[in-house]
Amino acid sequence: MSVPRTPKKTAPGALPADAPLEGRIIAAHGRHYTVEFADGTVRKCFPRGKKAGAAVGDYVHITPQGKDEGALDTILPRRNLLFRSDEMRSKQFASNVDQLLIVIAVRPTFSDDLTGRALAGAWSAGISPLIVLNKTDLADELPAARARLAPIAALGVPVIELSALEPEKVHTLLAPRLAGRTNLLLGQSGMGKSTLLNVLVPGAAAPTREHSTALDMGKHTTTSTKLYHLPGPGGDLIDSPGFQAFGLQHLTREDIIRGFPEFTQPIEQCRFYNCTHRQEPGCGVLAALKDGKIDPFRYALYERILDENLAGQQRY
Ligand SMILES: Nc1nc2c(ncn2[C@@H]2O[C@H](COP(=O)(O)OP(=O)(O)OP(=O)(O)O)[C@@H](O)[C@H]2O)c(=O)[nH]1
Ligand SMILES: [Mg+2]
Ligand SMILES: [Zn+2]
C-alpha cells in the first residue's frame, strides 16, 4: 500500500524565498541602503552594477539574499526628487516627499540665500514648503529673526514659530501638520532639526549638539539622511544633515521660475514668450521689480541661480 505524499508545506500566499520584494529606502550609507518592508523588517541592500544612486524615500524592488541582505533591482517611479550639493557635485538625497520643513532658528543666524534656495527647490519639485522658526525661547532675538523672515512670509509661505525645548508646542502646532505625509527636515547645521525629530518621534534618539562644537569639529552633527515613522495617525519624518548648499543645478529655466511664484502674474505682461526677465524690453517682472512689487533680494537670488545654472551648462 502506498503512503500518500504529504503536500509541501507553504503558508498560504507565501512567496518563494527569492521572489522580489517591495520596500522603501529608509537610510543611505554610501554604497548600501537600508530597505524597510511592510511587516517592519529591514534588509541591507546593495545596488546591482553601477546604477544611478537611489535616495531615502524611494520605493524599490529587491531580491532577498540570505537572512537580512538583498540586491536592489528597481527604483519605482518617483513623485519627486530632491538634491543637495557640495563643492564637487549635486547629489540626490530624498524622494517622494510631501512636505519640506525648512527649519531656521532665532540663533545661529540663518542664511536668507539658503532659505530662498530651499523654497525654490521645493516649489520647482512641486513640494509644499513649511517654515519652522525654532528657538523662540531666545526671546531677545526673536523680533530680528521675524523681520528677516518677513519677505518670505509675504509670499504666503506658512511659518510656525516654536521652541523644541517646549514639547507641548511642538505637539500642538507642528505634529498635526505632519500626520499621514512624508516630511523632510531641512536646514543649516545647528537649527535644531534633530532636536525636533526627537520630540516628534519618541525613541529616535538622534544625536544633537551645540552648534559651535559642531563647527569646531568641521562637521555636522547629523551625518546621513534617515527616515523615521511618526507615532499616532502615521506619516514619516526624514532627518538630514545641515546643508550649506542646496542643489539647484539640475533645474531648467522653467523650473527656476516655478521657484519664484511671485513672478507668475507679472510674467503674463512680458512681451516675449521666451523672456528671461533680465534685460528684455517690455518685461513684466522687471516692471514689477521697479514698482516695488517684487522684493529686490528675491530678484537678486533669481539672477544668481540662473547665472550658476548657465555657467554649469557651459562647463559640460
Ligand atoms: N535654546 C534652544 N536651543 C535649541 C532648541 N532646539 C535645539 N536647540 C539646541 O540647538 C543645538 C543644535 O541642535 P541640533 O538638533 O543638533 O541641530 P541640527 O539642525 O540637527 O544640526 P545638524 O545635525 O548639524 O544639521 C543643540 O544644542 C540643541 O539643544 C530650541 O528650541 N531652543
Ligand atoms: Mg541634526
Ligand atoms: Zn520678462
mmCIF file of C-alpha atoms and ligand atoms in Angstrom:
data_model
loop_
_atom_site.group_PDB
_atom_site.id
_atom_site.type_symbol
_atom_site.label_atom_id
_atom_site.label_comp_id
_atom_site.label_asym_id
_atom_site.label_seq_id
_atom_site.Cartn_x
_atom_site.Cartn_y
_atom_site.Cartn_z
ATOM 1 C CA MET A 1 0.000 0.000 0.000
ATOM 2 C CA SER A 2 1.415 3.331 -0.937
ATOM 3 C CA VAL A 3 1.626 6.067 1.631
ATOM 4 C CA PRO A 4 0.042 9.328 0.447
ATOM 5 C CA ARG A 5 2.649 12.017 -0.067
ATOM 6 C CA THR A 6 2.458 14.890 2.386
ATOM 7 C CA PRO A 7 1.784 18.088 0.488
ATOM 8 C CA LYS A 8 4.650 20.585 0.544
ATOM 9 C CA LYS A 9 4.115 22.980 3.413
ATOM 10 C CA THR A 10 3.955 26.582 2.215
ATOM 11 C CA ALA A 11 1.949 29.177 4.076
ATOM 12 C CA PRO A 12 -0.989 30.400 2.003
ATOM 13 C CA GLY A 13 0.141 33.268 -0.176
ATOM 14 C CA ALA A 14 3.787 32.854 0.788
ATOM 15 C CA LEU A 15 6.360 33.762 -1.840
ATOM 16 C CA PRO A 16 9.335 31.655 -2.760
ATOM 17 C CA ALA A 17 12.424 32.792 -0.861
ATOM 18 C CA ASP A 18 13.993 34.582 -3.840
ATOM 19 C CA ALA A 19 10.903 36.432 -5.140
ATOM 20 C CA PRO A 20 11.294 40.209 -5.463
ATOM 21 C CA LEU A 21 10.055 42.235 -2.517
ATOM 22 C CA GLU A 22 8.782 45.806 -2.463
ATOM 23 C CA GLY A 23 10.086 48.107 0.244
ATOM 24 C CA ARG A 24 11.135 51.681 0.954
ATOM 25 C CA ILE A 25 14.629 53.047 1.483
ATOM 26 C CA ILE A 26 14.836 54.500 4.991
ATOM 27 C CA ALA A 27 18.577 55.168 5.170
ATOM 28 C CA ALA A 28 21.512 55.528 2.789
ATOM 29 C CA HIS A 29 25.097 54.680 3.754
ATOM 30 C CA GLY A 30 27.390 55.299 0.805
ATOM 31 C CA ARG A 31 27.165 52.117 -1.268
ATOM 32 C CA HIS A 32 24.328 50.406 0.542
ATOM 33 C CA TYR A 33 20.806 51.210 1.632
ATOM 34 C CA THR A 34 18.519 50.128 4.449
ATOM 35 C CA VAL A 35 15.230 48.968 2.942
ATOM 36 C CA GLU A 36 12.136 48.514 5.101
ATOM 37 C CA PHE A 37 9.200 46.248 4.255
ATOM 38 C CA ALA A 38 5.513 46.326 5.125
ATOM 39 C CA ASP A 39 5.996 43.906 8.043
ATOM 40 C CA GLY A 40 8.540 46.284 9.619
ATOM 41 C CA THR A 41 11.590 44.144 8.861
ATOM 42 C CA VAL A 42 14.649 45.680 7.203
ATOM 43 C CA ARG A 43 17.406 44.458 4.893
ATOM 44 C CA LYS A 44 20.773 45.884 3.932
ATOM 45 C CA CYS A 45 20.633 46.222 0.145
ATOM 46 C CA PHE A 46 23.307 46.800 -2.473
ATOM 47 C CA PRO A 47 22.573 48.210 -5.917
ATOM 48 C CA ARG A 48 23.353 45.906 -8.832
ATOM 49 C CA GLY A 49 26.156 47.196 -11.016
ATOM 50 C CA LYS A 50 26.868 50.889 -11.317
ATOM 51 C CA LYS A 51 23.277 52.134 -11.338
ATOM 52 C CA ALA A 52 22.445 55.751 -10.636
ATOM 53 C CA GLY A 53 22.043 56.357 -6.918
ATOM 54 C CA ALA A 54 18.869 55.702 -5.026
ATOM 55 C CA ALA A 55 17.549 58.132 -2.415
ATOM 56 C CA VAL A 56 15.933 57.898 1.003
ATOM 57 C CA GLY A 57 12.182 57.717 0.422
ATOM 58 C CA ASP A 58 12.483 55.639 -2.762
ATOM 59 C CA TYR A 59 10.144 52.686 -3.169
ATOM 60 C CA VAL A 60 12.167 49.790 -4.544
ATOM 61 C CA HIS A 61 12.080 46.154 -5.618
ATOM 62 C CA ILE A 62 14.798 44.000 -4.118
ATOM 63 C CA THR A 63 15.791 40.347 -4.377
ATOM 64 C CA PRO A 64 16.362 38.914 -0.908
ATOM 65 C CA GLN A 65 19.809 37.465 -0.293
ATOM 66 C CA GLY A 66 20.440 35.471 2.840
ATOM 67 C CA LYS A 67 18.669 36.355 6.064
ATOM 68 C CA ASP A 68 18.984 40.129 6.101
ATOM 69 C CA GLU A 69 20.526 41.343 2.853
ATOM 70 C CA GLY A 70 19.288 41.961 -0.662
ATOM 71 C CA ALA A 71 20.070 43.220 -4.146
ATOM 72 C CA LEU A 72 18.430 46.447 -5.197
ATOM 73 C CA ASP A 73 16.821 45.728 -8.566
ATOM 74 C CA THR A 74 14.474 48.572 -9.413
ATOM 75 C CA ILE A 75 13.672 52.050 -8.183
ATOM 76 C CA LEU A 76 9.941 52.557 -8.663
ATOM 77 C CA PRO A 77 8.791 55.796 -10.339
ATOM 78 C CA ARG A 78 9.243 58.792 -8.025
ATOM 79 C CA ARG A 79 6.791 61.585 -7.348
ATOM 80 C CA ASN A 80 9.692 63.972 -6.807
ATOM 81 C CA LEU A 81 13.392 64.021 -6.054
ATOM 82 C CA LEU A 82 15.467 66.487 -4.038
ATOM 83 C CA PHE A 83 19.167 67.231 -4.478
ATOM 84 C CA ARG A 84 21.824 68.613 -2.186
ATOM 85 C CA SER A 85 25.216 69.834 -3.325
ATOM 86 C CA ASP A 86 28.729 70.241 -2.063
ATOM 87 C CA GLU A 87 31.722 71.893 -3.750
ATOM 88 C CA MET A 88 32.038 68.893 -6.036
ATOM 89 C CA ARG A 89 28.618 67.917 -7.248
ATOM 90 C CA SER A 90 24.904 67.766 -6.809
ATOM 91 C CA LYS A 91 23.579 64.525 -5.314
ATOM 92 C CA GLN A 92 20.070 63.189 -4.974
ATOM 93 C CA PHE A 93 19.212 62.523 -1.348
ATOM 94 C CA ALA A 94 15.451 62.322 -0.723
ATOM 95 C CA SER A 95 12.408 61.415 -2.778
ATOM 96 C CA ASN A 96 8.634 61.036 -2.584
ATOM 97 C CA VAL A 97 8.437 63.945 -0.161
ATOM 98 C CA ASP A 98 5.062 65.615 0.524
ATOM 99 C CA GLN A 99 6.234 68.499 2.654
ATOM 100 C CA LEU A 100 9.542 70.298 3.106
ATOM 101 C CA LEU A 101 10.097 71.582 6.642
ATOM 102 C CA ILE A 102 12.638 74.364 6.306
ATOM 103 C CA VAL A 103 13.995 74.700 9.829
ATOM 104 C CA ILE A 104 15.537 78.018 10.734
ATOM 105 C CA ALA A 105 16.380 79.314 14.192
ATOM 106 C CA VAL A 106 16.438 82.552 16.095
ATOM 107 C CA ARG A 107 20.115 81.693 16.679
ATOM 108 C CA PRO A 108 22.554 80.929 14.986
ATOM 109 C CA THR A 109 21.642 83.433 12.279
ATOM 110 C CA PHE A 110 20.171 81.739 9.246
ATOM 111 C CA SER A 111 21.045 82.476 5.637
ATOM 112 C CA ASP A 112 18.327 84.178 3.578
ATOM 113 C CA ASP A 113 20.029 82.915 0.437
ATOM 114 C CA LEU A 114 19.763 79.276 1.558
ATOM 115 C CA THR A 115 16.177 79.684 2.715
ATOM 116 C CA GLY A 116 15.297 81.136 -0.690
ATOM 117 C CA ARG A 117 17.051 78.279 -2.455
ATOM 118 C CA ALA A 118 15.293 75.646 -0.356
ATOM 119 C CA LEU A 119 11.956 77.280 -1.184
ATOM 120 C CA ALA A 120 12.815 77.384 -4.882
ATOM 121 C CA GLY A 121 13.818 73.720 -4.686
ATOM 122 C CA ALA A 122 10.517 72.798 -3.029
ATOM 123 C CA TRP A 123 8.296 74.748 -5.395
ATOM 124 C CA SER A 124 10.108 73.613 -8.513
ATOM 125 C CA ALA A 125 9.691 69.988 -7.374
ATOM 126 C CA GLY A 126 6.005 70.525 -6.561
ATOM 127 C CA ILE A 127 6.510 70.025 -2.793
ATOM 128 C CA SER A 128 4.730 72.288 -0.318
ATOM 129 C CA PRO A 129 7.126 74.144 1.990
ATOM 130 C CA LEU A 130 6.548 74.928 5.659
ATOM 131 C CA ILE A 131 8.940 77.176 7.545
ATOM 132 C CA VAL A 132 9.632 76.268 11.155
ATOM 133 C CA LEU A 133 11.136 79.143 13.120
ATOM 134 C CA ASN A 134 12.724 77.310 16.047
ATOM 135 C CA LYS A 135 14.229 78.508 19.365
ATOM 136 C CA THR A 136 11.593 81.143 20.132
ATOM 137 C CA ASP A 137 12.695 80.741 23.763
ATOM 138 C CA LEU A 138 15.619 83.006 22.820
ATOM 139 C CA ALA A 139 13.098 85.842 23.078
ATOM 140 C CA ASP A 140 15.514 88.787 22.803
ATOM 141 C CA GLU A 141 16.495 87.889 19.272
ATOM 142 C CA LEU A 142 13.059 86.759 18.090
ATOM 143 C CA PRO A 143 11.940 90.147 16.643
ATOM 144 C CA ALA A 144 15.070 90.357 14.458
ATOM 145 C CA ALA A 145 14.505 86.816 13.122
ATOM 146 C CA ARG A 146 10.854 87.628 12.352
ATOM 147 C CA ALA A 147 11.870 90.766 10.491
ATOM 148 C CA ARG A 148 14.292 88.812 8.322
ATOM 149 C CA LEU A 149 11.601 86.300 7.523
ATOM 150 C CA ALA A 150 9.014 88.915 6.579
ATOM 151 C CA PRO A 151 9.707 88.986 2.793
ATOM 152 C CA ILE A 152 9.265 85.213 2.656
ATOM 153 C CA ALA A 153 6.183 85.183 4.859
ATOM 154 C CA ALA A 154 4.782 87.836 2.478
ATOM 155 C CA LEU A 155 4.868 85.230 -0.308
ATOM 156 C CA GLY A 156 2.290 83.245 1.636
ATOM 157 C CA VAL A 157 4.620 80.511 2.938
ATOM 158 C CA PRO A 158 3.239 79.216 6.238
ATOM 159 C CA VAL A 159 5.555 79.944 9.166
ATOM 160 C CA ILE A 160 5.278 78.114 12.504
ATOM 161 C CA GLU A 161 7.095 79.596 15.472
ATOM 162 C CA LEU A 162 8.060 77.226 18.259
ATOM 163 C CA SER A 163 10.766 76.011 20.563
ATOM 164 C CA ALA A 164 11.911 72.410 20.520
ATOM 165 C CA LEU A 165 12.557 72.874 24.243
ATOM 166 C CA GLU A 166 8.766 73.217 24.748
ATOM 167 C CA PRO A 167 7.480 69.835 23.536
ATOM 168 C CA GLU A 168 3.792 70.668 24.082
ATOM 169 C CA LYS A 169 4.093 73.450 21.485
ATOM 170 C CA VAL A 170 5.707 71.064 19.027
ATOM 171 C CA HIS A 171 2.870 68.580 19.584
ATOM 172 C CA THR A 172 0.055 71.104 19.174
ATOM 173 C CA LEU A 173 1.490 73.401 16.465
ATOM 174 C CA LEU A 174 3.586 71.107 14.321
ATOM 175 C CA ALA A 175 2.607 67.446 14.753
ATOM 176 C CA PRO A 176 -0.928 67.795 13.280
ATOM 177 C CA ARG A 177 0.545 69.241 10.051
ATOM 178 C CA LEU A 178 2.803 66.240 9.558
ATOM 179 C CA ALA A 179 0.290 63.435 10.006
ATOM 180 C CA GLY A 180 -0.057 60.983 7.131
ATOM 181 C CA ARG A 181 2.637 62.634 4.995
ATOM 182 C CA THR A 182 6.321 62.180 4.233
ATOM 183 C CA ASN A 183 8.016 65.250 5.719
ATOM 184 C CA LEU A 184 11.647 66.249 5.233
ATOM 185 C CA LEU A 185 13.579 68.274 7.832
ATOM 186 C CA LEU A 186 15.994 70.573 6.025
ATOM 187 C CA GLY A 187 18.109 73.442 7.279
ATOM 188 C CA GLN A 188 21.551 74.646 8.202
ATOM 189 C CA SER A 189 23.550 72.966 10.942
ATOM 190 C CA GLY A 190 22.541 73.838 14.491
ATOM 191 C CA MET A 191 18.981 74.959 13.716
ATOM 192 C CA GLY A 192 17.513 72.138 15.819
ATOM 193 C CA LYS A 193 16.264 69.627 13.221
ATOM 194 C CA SER A 194 17.305 66.538 15.172
ATOM 195 C CA THR A 195 16.081 68.062 18.447
ATOM 196 C CA LEU A 196 12.632 68.471 16.837
ATOM 197 C CA LEU A 197 12.789 64.912 15.482
ATOM 198 C CA ASN A 198 13.489 63.590 18.987
ATOM 199 C CA VAL A 199 10.401 65.385 20.304
ATOM 200 C CA LEU A 200 8.175 64.139 17.475
ATOM 201 C CA VAL A 201 9.443 60.549 17.306
ATOM 202 C CA PRO A 202 9.920 59.082 20.775
ATOM 203 C CA GLY A 203 12.833 56.680 20.732
ATOM 204 C CA ALA A 204 14.506 58.219 17.661
ATOM 205 C CA ALA A 205 17.479 59.075 19.887
ATOM 206 C CA ALA A 206 19.108 61.175 17.162
ATOM 207 C CA PRO A 207 22.319 62.871 18.330
ATOM 208 C CA THR A 208 22.152 66.648 18.766
ATOM 209 C CA ARG A 209 24.917 69.073 19.581
ATOM 210 C CA GLU A 210 25.644 72.686 20.355
ATOM 211 C CA HIS A 211 26.395 74.346 17.015
ATOM 212 C CA SER A 212 29.741 75.917 17.967
ATOM 213 C CA THR A 213 31.104 72.496 18.977
ATOM 214 C CA ALA A 214 29.967 71.009 15.672
ATOM 215 C CA LEU A 215 31.634 73.791 13.717
ATOM 216 C CA ASP A 216 34.909 73.373 15.603
ATOM 217 C CA MET A 217 34.935 69.743 14.577
ATOM 218 C CA GLY A 218 34.337 70.853 10.996
ATOM 219 C CA LYS A 219 31.278 68.677 10.511
ATOM 220 C CA HIS A 220 27.587 68.383 11.115
ATOM 221 C CA THR A 221 26.042 66.516 13.992
ATOM 222 C CA THR A 222 23.708 64.560 11.716
ATOM 223 C CA THR A 223 25.794 62.879 9.030
ATOM 224 C CA SER A 224 23.261 60.937 6.979
ATOM 225 C CA THR A 225 19.676 61.187 5.796
ATOM 226 C CA LYS A 226 17.270 58.876 7.641
ATOM 227 C CA LEU A 227 13.536 58.241 7.619
ATOM 228 C CA TYR A 228 11.590 57.737 10.877
ATOM 229 C CA HIS A 229 7.928 56.858 11.418
ATOM 230 C CA LEU A 230 5.725 59.327 13.262
ATOM 231 C CA PRO A 231 3.577 57.859 16.030
ATOM 232 C CA GLY A 232 -0.223 58.131 16.203
ATOM 233 C CA PRO A 233 -2.002 58.763 12.906
ATOM 234 C CA GLY A 234 1.181 57.922 10.994
ATOM 235 C CA GLY A 235 3.351 59.667 8.452
ATOM 236 C CA ASP A 236 7.118 59.870 8.207
ATOM 237 C CA LEU A 237 9.805 62.352 9.151
ATOM 238 C CA ILE A 238 13.172 62.416 7.372
ATOM 239 C CA ASP A 239 16.137 63.972 9.178
ATOM 240 C CA SER A 240 19.019 65.261 7.056
ATOM 241 C CA PRO A 241 22.481 66.730 7.709
ATOM 242 C CA GLY A 242 22.750 70.521 7.882
ATOM 243 C CA PHE A 243 23.111 71.930 4.389
ATOM 244 C CA GLN A 244 25.491 74.595 3.176
ATOM 245 C CA ALA A 245 24.262 74.455 -0.377
ATOM 246 C CA PHE A 246 21.056 73.240 -1.925
ATOM 247 C CA GLY A 247 21.300 71.527 -5.282
ATOM 248 C CA LEU A 248 19.547 73.533 -7.954
ATOM 249 C CA GLN A 249 21.980 72.932 -10.815
ATOM 250 C CA HIS A 250 19.729 70.307 -12.347
ATOM 251 C CA LEU A 251 16.867 72.780 -12.768
ATOM 252 C CA THR A 252 15.835 74.158 -16.138
ATOM 253 C CA ARG A 253 14.933 77.819 -16.550
ATOM 254 C CA GLU A 254 11.238 76.895 -16.342
ATOM 255 C CA ASP A 255 11.884 75.017 -13.080
ATOM 256 C CA ILE A 256 13.712 78.015 -11.597
ATOM 257 C CA ILE A 257 10.824 80.302 -12.454
ATOM 258 C CA ARG A 258 8.442 77.916 -10.668
ATOM 259 C CA GLY A 259 10.619 78.557 -7.601
ATOM 260 C CA PHE A 260 9.537 82.224 -7.692
ATOM 261 C CA PRO A 261 5.744 82.164 -7.551
ATOM 262 C CA GLU A 262 5.626 85.966 -7.175
ATOM 263 C CA PHE A 263 6.821 86.166 -10.825
ATOM 264 C CA THR A 264 3.826 84.232 -12.163
ATOM 265 C CA GLN A 265 1.442 87.170 -12.583
ATOM 266 C CA PRO A 266 3.991 89.728 -13.825
ATOM 267 C CA ILE A 267 5.208 87.198 -16.428
ATOM 268 C CA GLU A 268 1.835 87.449 -18.139
ATOM 269 C CA GLN A 269 2.808 91.016 -19.109
ATOM 270 C CA CYS A 270 6.169 90.039 -20.689
ATOM 271 C CA ARG A 271 6.330 90.996 -24.371
ATOM 272 C CA PHE A 272 8.401 87.948 -25.367
ATOM 273 C CA TYR A 273 7.230 84.433 -24.646
ATOM 274 C CA ASN A 274 10.840 83.319 -24.031
ATOM 275 C CA CYS A 275 11.694 86.321 -21.836
ATOM 276 C CA THR A 276 14.456 85.581 -19.280
ATOM 277 C CA HIS A 277 13.344 88.614 -17.206
ATOM 278 C CA ARG A 278 16.800 90.150 -17.165
ATOM 279 C CA GLN A 279 17.114 92.861 -19.775
ATOM 280 C CA GLU A 280 14.349 92.302 -22.296
ATOM 281 C CA PRO A 281 12.205 95.305 -23.210
ATOM 282 C CA GLY A 282 8.595 95.028 -22.078
ATOM 283 C CA CYS A 283 9.395 92.560 -19.271
ATOM 284 C CA GLY A 284 6.606 92.308 -16.696
ATOM 285 C CA VAL A 285 8.943 91.000 -13.984
ATOM 286 C CA LEU A 286 11.359 93.938 -14.353
ATOM 287 C CA ALA A 287 8.391 96.310 -14.295
ATOM 288 C CA ALA A 288 7.064 94.704 -11.075
ATOM 289 C CA LEU A 289 10.566 94.942 -9.571
ATOM 290 C CA LYS A 290 10.725 98.642 -10.455
ATOM 291 C CA ASP A 291 7.276 99.200 -8.906
ATOM 292 C CA GLY A 292 8.382 97.543 -5.661
ATOM 293 C CA LYS A 293 6.014 94.591 -6.153
ATOM 294 C CA ILE A 294 8.878 92.099 -6.255
ATOM 295 C CA ASP A 295 11.408 92.046 -3.419
ATOM 296 C CA PRO A 296 14.864 93.077 -4.802
ATOM 297 C CA PHE A 297 16.643 90.411 -2.728
ATOM 298 C CA ARG A 298 14.403 87.720 -4.151
ATOM 299 C CA TYR A 299 15.056 89.014 -7.674
ATOM 300 C CA ALA A 300 18.831 89.011 -6.986
ATOM 301 C CA LEU A 301 18.539 85.383 -5.843
ATOM 302 C CA TYR A 302 16.766 84.516 -9.115
ATOM 303 C CA GLU A 303 19.655 86.081 -11.057
ATOM 304 C CA ARG A 304 22.263 84.181 -9.015
ATOM 305 C CA ILE A 305 20.558 80.823 -9.523
ATOM 306 C CA LEU A 306 20.135 81.481 -13.244
ATOM 307 C CA ASP A 307 23.798 82.515 -13.641
ATOM 308 C CA GLU A 308 25.018 79.421 -11.804
ATOM 309 C CA ASN A 309 22.937 77.134 -13.971
ATOM 310 C CA LEU A 310 24.122 78.799 -17.186
ATOM 311 C CA ALA A 311 27.756 78.533 -16.008
ATOM 312 C CA GLY A 312 27.148 74.869 -15.158
ATOM 313 C CA GLN A 313 25.716 74.144 -18.623
ATOM 314 C CA GLN A 314 28.736 75.724 -20.287
ATOM 315 C CA ARG A 315 31.094 73.536 -18.281
ATOM 316 C CA TYR A 316 29.696 70.309 -19.700
HETATM 317 N N1 LIG B 1 17.523 77.374 23.081
HETATM 318 C C1 LIG B 1 17.165 76.415 22.241
HETATM 319 N N2 LIG B 1 18.085 75.528 21.819
HETATM 320 C C2 LIG B 1 17.690 74.560 20.960
HETATM 321 C C3 LIG B 1 16.352 74.446 20.507
HETATM 322 N N3 LIG B 1 16.274 73.412 19.629
HETATM 323 C C4 LIG B 1 17.522 72.897 19.563
HETATM 324 N N4 LIG B 1 18.368 73.572 20.362
HETATM 325 C C5 LIG B 1 19.823 73.324 20.539
HETATM 326 O O1 LIG B 1 20.497 73.637 19.316
HETATM 327 C C6 LIG B 1 21.643 72.790 19.148
HETATM 328 C C7 LIG B 1 21.627 72.152 17.758
HETATM 329 O O2 LIG B 1 20.542 71.270 17.676
HETATM 330 P P1 LIG B 1 20.513 70.028 16.651
HETATM 331 O O3 LIG B 1 19.161 69.431 16.794
HETATM 332 O O4 LIG B 1 21.685 69.152 16.840
HETATM 333 O O5 LIG B 1 20.658 70.792 15.255
HETATM 334 P P2 LIG B 1 20.574 70.173 13.770
HETATM 335 O O6 LIG B 1 19.788 71.154 12.968
HETATM 336 O O7 LIG B 1 20.068 68.797 13.808
HETATM 337 O O8 LIG B 1 22.114 70.220 13.300
HETATM 338 P P3 LIG B 1 22.867 69.276 12.210
HETATM 339 O O9 LIG B 1 22.552 67.859 12.515
HETATM 340 O O10 LIG B 1 24.327 69.598 12.365
HETATM 341 O O11 LIG B 1 22.352 69.704 10.867
HETATM 342 C C8 LIG B 1 21.579 71.776 20.285
HETATM 343 O O12 LIG B 1 22.479 72.197 21.294
HETATM 344 C C9 LIG B 1 20.144 71.862 20.759
HETATM 345 O O13 LIG B 1 19.998 71.533 22.124
HETATM 346 C C10 LIG B 1 15.395 75.399 20.992
HETATM 347 O O14 LIG B 1 14.212 75.399 20.649
HETATM 348 N N5 LIG B 1 15.876 76.357 21.854
HETATM 349 MG MG MG B 2 20.874 67.028 13.166
HETATM 350 ZN ZN ZN B 3 10.069 89.005 -18.535
#
